[in-house]
mmCIF file of C-alpha atoms in Angstrom:
data_model
loop_
_atom_site.group_PDB
_atom_site.id
_atom_site.type_symbol
_atom_site.label_atom_id
_atom_site.label_comp_id
_atom_site.label_asym_id
_atom_site.label_seq_id
_atom_site.Cartn_x
_atom_site.Cartn_y
_atom_site.Cartn_z
ATOM 1 C CA UNK A 7 -107.601 -50.647 -45.469
ATOM 2 C CA UNK A 8 -109.402 -51.341 -42.252
ATOM 3 C CA UNK A 9 -113.050 -52.272 -42.521
ATOM 4 C CA UNK A 10 -114.098 -50.067 -39.589
ATOM 5 C CA UNK A 11 -114.825 -46.373 -40.011
ATOM 6 C CA UNK A 12 -111.959 -44.402 -41.483
ATOM 7 C CA UNK A 13 -110.587 -41.310 -39.737
ATOM 8 C CA UNK A 14 -112.212 -38.095 -40.931
ATOM 9 C CA UNK A 15 -108.892 -36.514 -41.898
ATOM 10 C CA UNK A 16 -108.127 -39.529 -44.103
ATOM 11 C CA UNK A 17 -111.565 -39.361 -45.737
ATOM 12 C CA UNK A 18 -111.039 -35.627 -46.386
ATOM 13 C CA UNK A 19 -107.600 -36.305 -47.884
ATOM 14 C CA UNK A 20 -109.031 -38.982 -50.210
ATOM 15 C CA UNK A 21 -111.836 -36.617 -51.273
ATOM 16 C CA UNK A 22 -109.207 -33.969 -52.068
ATOM 17 C CA UNK A 23 -107.268 -36.511 -54.154
ATOM 18 C CA UNK A 24 -110.402 -37.160 -56.213
ATOM 19 C CA UNK A 25 -111.021 -33.411 -56.614
ATOM 20 C CA UNK A 26 -107.671 -32.863 -58.383
ATOM 21 C CA UNK A 27 -107.797 -31.412 -61.906
ATOM 22 C CA UNK A 28 -105.600 -33.252 -64.398
ATOM 23 C CA UNK A 29 -104.815 -32.577 -68.038
ATOM 24 C CA UNK A 30 -107.130 -34.123 -70.664
ATOM 25 C CA UNK A 31 -104.328 -36.477 -71.751
ATOM 26 C CA UNK A 32 -104.388 -38.137 -68.309
ATOM 27 C CA UNK A 33 -106.946 -40.874 -67.665
ATOM 28 C CA UNK A 34 -106.997 -41.460 -63.926
ATOM 29 C CA UNK A 35 -108.960 -43.979 -61.912
ATOM 30 C CA UNK A 36 -109.020 -45.524 -58.490
ATOM 31 C CA UNK A 37 -107.036 -48.705 -57.980
ATOM 32 C CA UNK A 38 -106.638 -51.114 -55.046
ATOM 33 C CA UNK A 39 -104.223 -49.725 -52.474
ATOM 34 C CA UNK A 40 -101.547 -51.788 -50.716
ATOM 35 C CA UNK A 41 -102.902 -53.204 -47.461
ATOM 36 C CA UNK A 42 -99.832 -53.753 -45.300
ATOM 37 C CA UNK A 43 -97.802 -50.559 -45.507
ATOM 38 C CA UNK A 44 -100.049 -48.361 -43.373
ATOM 39 C CA UNK A 45 -103.356 -48.745 -41.506
ATOM 40 C CA UNK A 46 -105.156 -46.695 -44.189
ATOM 41 C CA UNK A 47 -104.368 -46.271 -47.875
ATOM 42 C CA UNK A 48 -105.925 -45.039 -51.104
ATOM 43 C CA UNK A 49 -104.486 -45.189 -54.618
ATOM 44 C CA UNK A 50 -104.972 -43.814 -58.104
ATOM 45 C CA UNK A 51 -103.499 -45.042 -61.377
ATOM 46 C CA UNK A 52 -103.208 -43.103 -64.603
ATOM 47 C CA UNK A 53 -102.226 -43.434 -68.238
ATOM 48 C CA UNK A 54 -101.093 -40.540 -70.412
ATOM 49 C CA UNK A 55 -102.488 -40.909 -73.936
ATOM 50 C CA UNK A 56 -101.725 -38.794 -77.001
ATOM 51 C CA UNK A 57 -103.507 -39.452 -80.307
ATOM 52 C CA UNK A 58 -104.724 -42.824 -79.060
ATOM 53 C CA UNK A 59 -101.265 -43.997 -77.975
ATOM 54 C CA UNK A 60 -100.278 -44.558 -74.349
ATOM 55 C CA UNK A 61 -97.066 -42.595 -73.757
ATOM 56 C CA UNK A 62 -96.803 -42.807 -69.986
ATOM 57 C CA UNK A 63 -98.224 -44.486 -66.916
ATOM 58 C CA UNK A 64 -98.096 -44.109 -63.177
ATOM 59 C CA UNK A 65 -99.754 -44.340 -59.819
ATOM 60 C CA UNK A 66 -99.978 -42.382 -56.603
ATOM 61 C CA UNK A 67 -100.700 -43.908 -53.222
ATOM 62 C CA UNK A 68 -101.751 -42.045 -50.106
ATOM 63 C CA UNK A 69 -100.726 -43.748 -46.875
ATOM 64 C CA UNK A 70 -102.082 -42.748 -43.465
ATOM 65 C CA UNK A 71 -101.029 -43.812 -39.998
ATOM 66 C CA UNK A 72 -102.854 -41.838 -37.283
ATOM 67 C CA UNK A 73 -100.025 -42.659 -34.857
ATOM 68 C CA UNK A 74 -97.435 -41.077 -37.155
ATOM 69 C CA UNK A 75 -94.304 -42.609 -38.557
ATOM 70 C CA UNK A 76 -90.708 -41.555 -37.858
ATOM 71 C CA UNK A 77 -89.738 -42.453 -41.435
ATOM 72 C CA UNK A 78 -92.316 -39.910 -42.631
ATOM 73 C CA UNK A 79 -90.594 -37.042 -40.786
ATOM 74 C CA UNK A 80 -93.110 -37.538 -37.988
ATOM 75 C CA UNK A 81 -96.083 -36.999 -40.316
ATOM 76 C CA UNK A 82 -99.248 -39.072 -40.376
ATOM 77 C CA UNK A 83 -99.564 -39.073 -44.185
ATOM 78 C CA UNK A 84 -97.148 -40.130 -46.943
ATOM 79 C CA UNK A 85 -97.502 -39.884 -50.731
ATOM 80 C CA UNK A 86 -95.832 -42.603 -52.796
ATOM 81 C CA UNK A 87 -95.665 -41.993 -56.544
ATOM 82 C CA UNK A 88 -94.474 -43.822 -59.636
ATOM 83 C CA UNK A 89 -94.150 -42.592 -63.218
ATOM 84 C CA UNK A 90 -92.850 -44.422 -66.312
ATOM 85 C CA UNK A 91 -92.545 -43.256 -69.898
ATOM 86 C CA UNK A 92 -90.706 -44.113 -73.088
ATOM 87 C CA UNK A 93 -87.801 -41.842 -73.982
ATOM 88 C CA UNK A 94 -85.501 -41.500 -76.968
ATOM 89 C CA UNK A 95 -82.908 -44.324 -76.662
ATOM 90 C CA UNK A 96 -80.119 -41.772 -77.161
ATOM 91 C CA UNK A 97 -81.159 -40.043 -73.916
ATOM 92 C CA UNK A 98 -80.412 -43.130 -71.851
ATOM 93 C CA UNK A 99 -76.704 -42.245 -71.657
ATOM 94 C CA UNK A 100 -77.263 -38.578 -70.753
ATOM 95 C CA UNK A 101 -75.612 -38.087 -67.334
ATOM 96 C CA UNK A 102 -78.133 -35.349 -66.501
ATOM 97 C CA UNK A 103 -81.213 -37.511 -67.080
ATOM 98 C CA UNK A 104 -81.581 -38.607 -63.444
ATOM 99 C CA UNK A 105 -81.371 -35.076 -62.062
ATOM 100 C CA UNK A 106 -83.758 -33.771 -64.705
ATOM 101 C CA UNK A 107 -86.255 -36.558 -63.957
ATOM 102 C CA UNK A 108 -86.141 -35.771 -60.244
ATOM 103 C CA UNK A 109 -86.584 -32.040 -60.933
ATOM 104 C CA UNK A 110 -89.822 -32.793 -62.829
ATOM 105 C CA UNK A 111 -91.284 -33.950 -59.504
ATOM 106 C CA UNK A 112 -89.896 -31.275 -57.197
ATOM 107 C CA UNK A 113 -90.680 -28.442 -59.603
ATOM 108 C CA UNK A 114 -94.230 -29.755 -60.103
ATOM 109 C CA UNK A 115 -94.787 -29.906 -56.341
ATOM 110 C CA UNK A 116 -93.487 -26.359 -55.948
ATOM 111 C CA UNK A 117 -95.479 -25.041 -58.939
ATOM 112 C CA UNK A 118 -98.697 -26.438 -57.425
ATOM 113 C CA UNK A 119 -97.885 -25.057 -53.950
ATOM 114 C CA UNK A 120 -97.918 -28.596 -52.572
ATOM 115 C CA UNK A 121 -96.245 -28.237 -49.169
ATOM 116 C CA UNK A 122 -94.043 -31.229 -48.362
ATOM 117 C CA UNK A 123 -91.015 -32.464 -46.428
ATOM 118 C CA UNK A 124 -88.742 -35.506 -46.532
ATOM 119 C CA UNK A 125 -88.893 -36.199 -50.281
ATOM 120 C CA UNK A 126 -86.921 -39.238 -51.416
ATOM 121 C CA UNK A 127 -86.796 -41.460 -54.438
ATOM 122 C CA UNK A 128 -85.008 -42.850 -57.442
ATOM 123 C CA UNK A 129 -84.813 -42.219 -61.163
ATOM 124 C CA UNK A 130 -84.089 -45.337 -63.206
ATOM 125 C CA UNK A 131 -83.157 -45.670 -66.865
ATOM 126 C CA UNK A 132 -84.231 -48.872 -68.576
ATOM 127 C CA UNK A 133 -82.796 -49.850 -71.964
ATOM 128 C CA UNK A 134 -84.017 -52.833 -73.959
ATOM 129 C CA UNK A 135 -82.274 -54.409 -76.945
ATOM 130 C CA UNK A 136 -83.965 -56.942 -79.229
ATOM 131 C CA UNK A 137 -82.197 -59.947 -80.777
ATOM 132 C CA UNK A 138 -82.881 -62.858 -83.104
ATOM 133 C CA UNK A 139 -86.292 -62.806 -84.721
ATOM 134 C CA UNK A 140 -87.116 -59.706 -82.685
ATOM 135 C CA UNK A 141 -84.081 -57.713 -83.863
ATOM 136 C CA UNK A 142 -86.217 -55.707 -86.279
ATOM 137 C CA UNK A 143 -88.098 -54.267 -83.291
ATOM 138 C CA UNK A 144 -85.084 -52.138 -82.411
ATOM 139 C CA UNK A 145 -84.205 -50.882 -78.969
ATOM 140 C CA UNK A 146 -86.384 -49.015 -76.519
ATOM 141 C CA UNK A 147 -85.653 -46.849 -73.523
ATOM 142 C CA UNK A 148 -87.739 -45.786 -70.551
ATOM 143 C CA UNK A 149 -87.430 -43.547 -67.541
ATOM 144 C CA UNK A 150 -88.953 -44.612 -64.228
ATOM 145 C CA UNK A 151 -89.389 -42.214 -61.333
ATOM 146 C CA UNK A 152 -90.239 -43.583 -57.899
ATOM 147 C CA UNK A 153 -90.709 -41.057 -55.130
ATOM 148 C CA UNK A 154 -92.288 -40.461 -51.768
ATOM 149 C CA UNK A 155 -92.828 -37.360 -49.673
ATOM 150 C CA UNK A 156 -94.681 -36.259 -46.581
ATOM 151 C CA UNK A 157 -97.432 -33.726 -47.348
ATOM 152 C CA UNK A 158 -97.768 -31.010 -44.710
ATOM 153 C CA UNK A 159 -100.057 -28.075 -44.051
ATOM 154 C CA UNK A 160 -99.575 -25.007 -46.223
ATOM 155 C CA UNK A 161 -98.504 -21.625 -44.753
ATOM 156 C CA UNK A 162 -102.158 -20.922 -43.876
ATOM 157 C CA UNK A 163 -102.374 -24.200 -41.921
ATOM 158 C CA UNK A 164 -104.518 -25.988 -44.532
ATOM 159 C CA UNK A 165 -103.871 -29.651 -45.370
ATOM 160 C CA UNK A 166 -104.911 -30.300 -48.978
ATOM 161 C CA UNK A 167 -103.920 -33.349 -51.052
ATOM 162 C CA UNK A 168 -105.313 -31.936 -54.302
ATOM 163 C CA UNK A 169 -102.115 -30.053 -55.306
ATOM 164 C CA UNK A 170 -100.022 -33.155 -54.619
ATOM 165 C CA UNK A 171 -102.101 -35.227 -57.057
ATOM 166 C CA UNK A 172 -102.017 -32.406 -59.614
ATOM 167 C CA UNK A 173 -98.212 -32.262 -59.293
ATOM 168 C CA UNK A 174 -98.045 -36.038 -59.826
ATOM 169 C CA UNK A 175 -100.178 -35.595 -62.971
ATOM 170 C CA UNK A 176 -97.725 -32.970 -64.181
ATOM 171 C CA UNK A 177 -94.837 -35.346 -63.469
ATOM 172 C CA UNK A 178 -96.510 -37.996 -65.648
ATOM 173 C CA UNK A 179 -96.902 -35.517 -68.507
ATOM 174 C CA UNK A 180 -93.323 -34.242 -68.213
ATOM 175 C CA UNK A 181 -91.928 -37.790 -68.236
ATOM 176 C CA UNK A 182 -94.050 -38.561 -71.304
ATOM 177 C CA UNK A 183 -92.601 -35.540 -73.107
ATOM 178 C CA UNK A 184 -95.719 -33.366 -73.170
ATOM 179 C CA UNK A 185 -94.959 -29.641 -73.195
ATOM 180 C CA UNK A 186 -95.976 -27.745 -70.053
ATOM 181 C CA UNK A 187 -99.261 -25.855 -70.047
ATOM 182 C CA UNK A 188 -98.394 -22.173 -70.629
ATOM 183 C CA UNK A 189 -98.663 -19.923 -67.596
ATOM 184 C CA UNK A 190 -102.065 -18.295 -67.343
ATOM 185 C CA UNK A 191 -103.817 -21.040 -69.338
ATOM 186 C CA UNK A 192 -106.443 -22.921 -67.360
ATOM 187 C CA UNK A 193 -106.561 -26.693 -67.585
ATOM 188 C CA UNK A 194 -109.963 -27.806 -68.809
ATOM 189 C CA UNK A 195 -110.029 -31.583 -68.393
ATOM 190 C CA UNK A 196 -112.065 -33.552 -70.861
ATOM 191 C CA UNK A 197 -114.411 -36.281 -69.692
ATOM 192 C CA UNK A 198 -111.518 -38.605 -70.372
ATOM 193 C CA UNK A 199 -109.491 -36.876 -67.664
ATOM 194 C CA UNK A 200 -112.115 -37.515 -65.021
ATOM 195 C CA UNK A 201 -111.861 -40.375 -62.612
ATOM 196 C CA UNK A 202 -114.163 -43.354 -62.954
#
């Protein structure tokens, strides 16, 4: 990030990121943002914890270039997200896993009314086998989702990053295998879900 004053629209976008409401299982905090990708950047990291066990992790980075960027569909902002969680090793061979993992992101963005264009990314399956003195550990499997999208104004012309961060939080929970919050149930984050 530049040391001089930040643009007001970037400051407002960062404030909206911090105003997002996440599930109590998600502990989110600010982290250092990459310095060379865009003139301005802010980042959050999160861990999903159930019964004292970390079951997922991720980060979201907000990039801002006041001059715009052709790779961002002409936008001046870009969200870059990452999510990783353990999965059942038998799921690693499921040919639908990649499409399902990607749908967790797009459906979360749509469910939170997060207006966006130019989404792109990858879904990776990682399988680990243990050998020798570690053979008793057994195998593990993980899913990794890396994505980016350009947030845009909603139909009313409002630019709000809050729903994008909330959708990312939902992606983390879906990847970690947490059931969705039933429709009509409000999310009441615990103190643990608040940013430090």
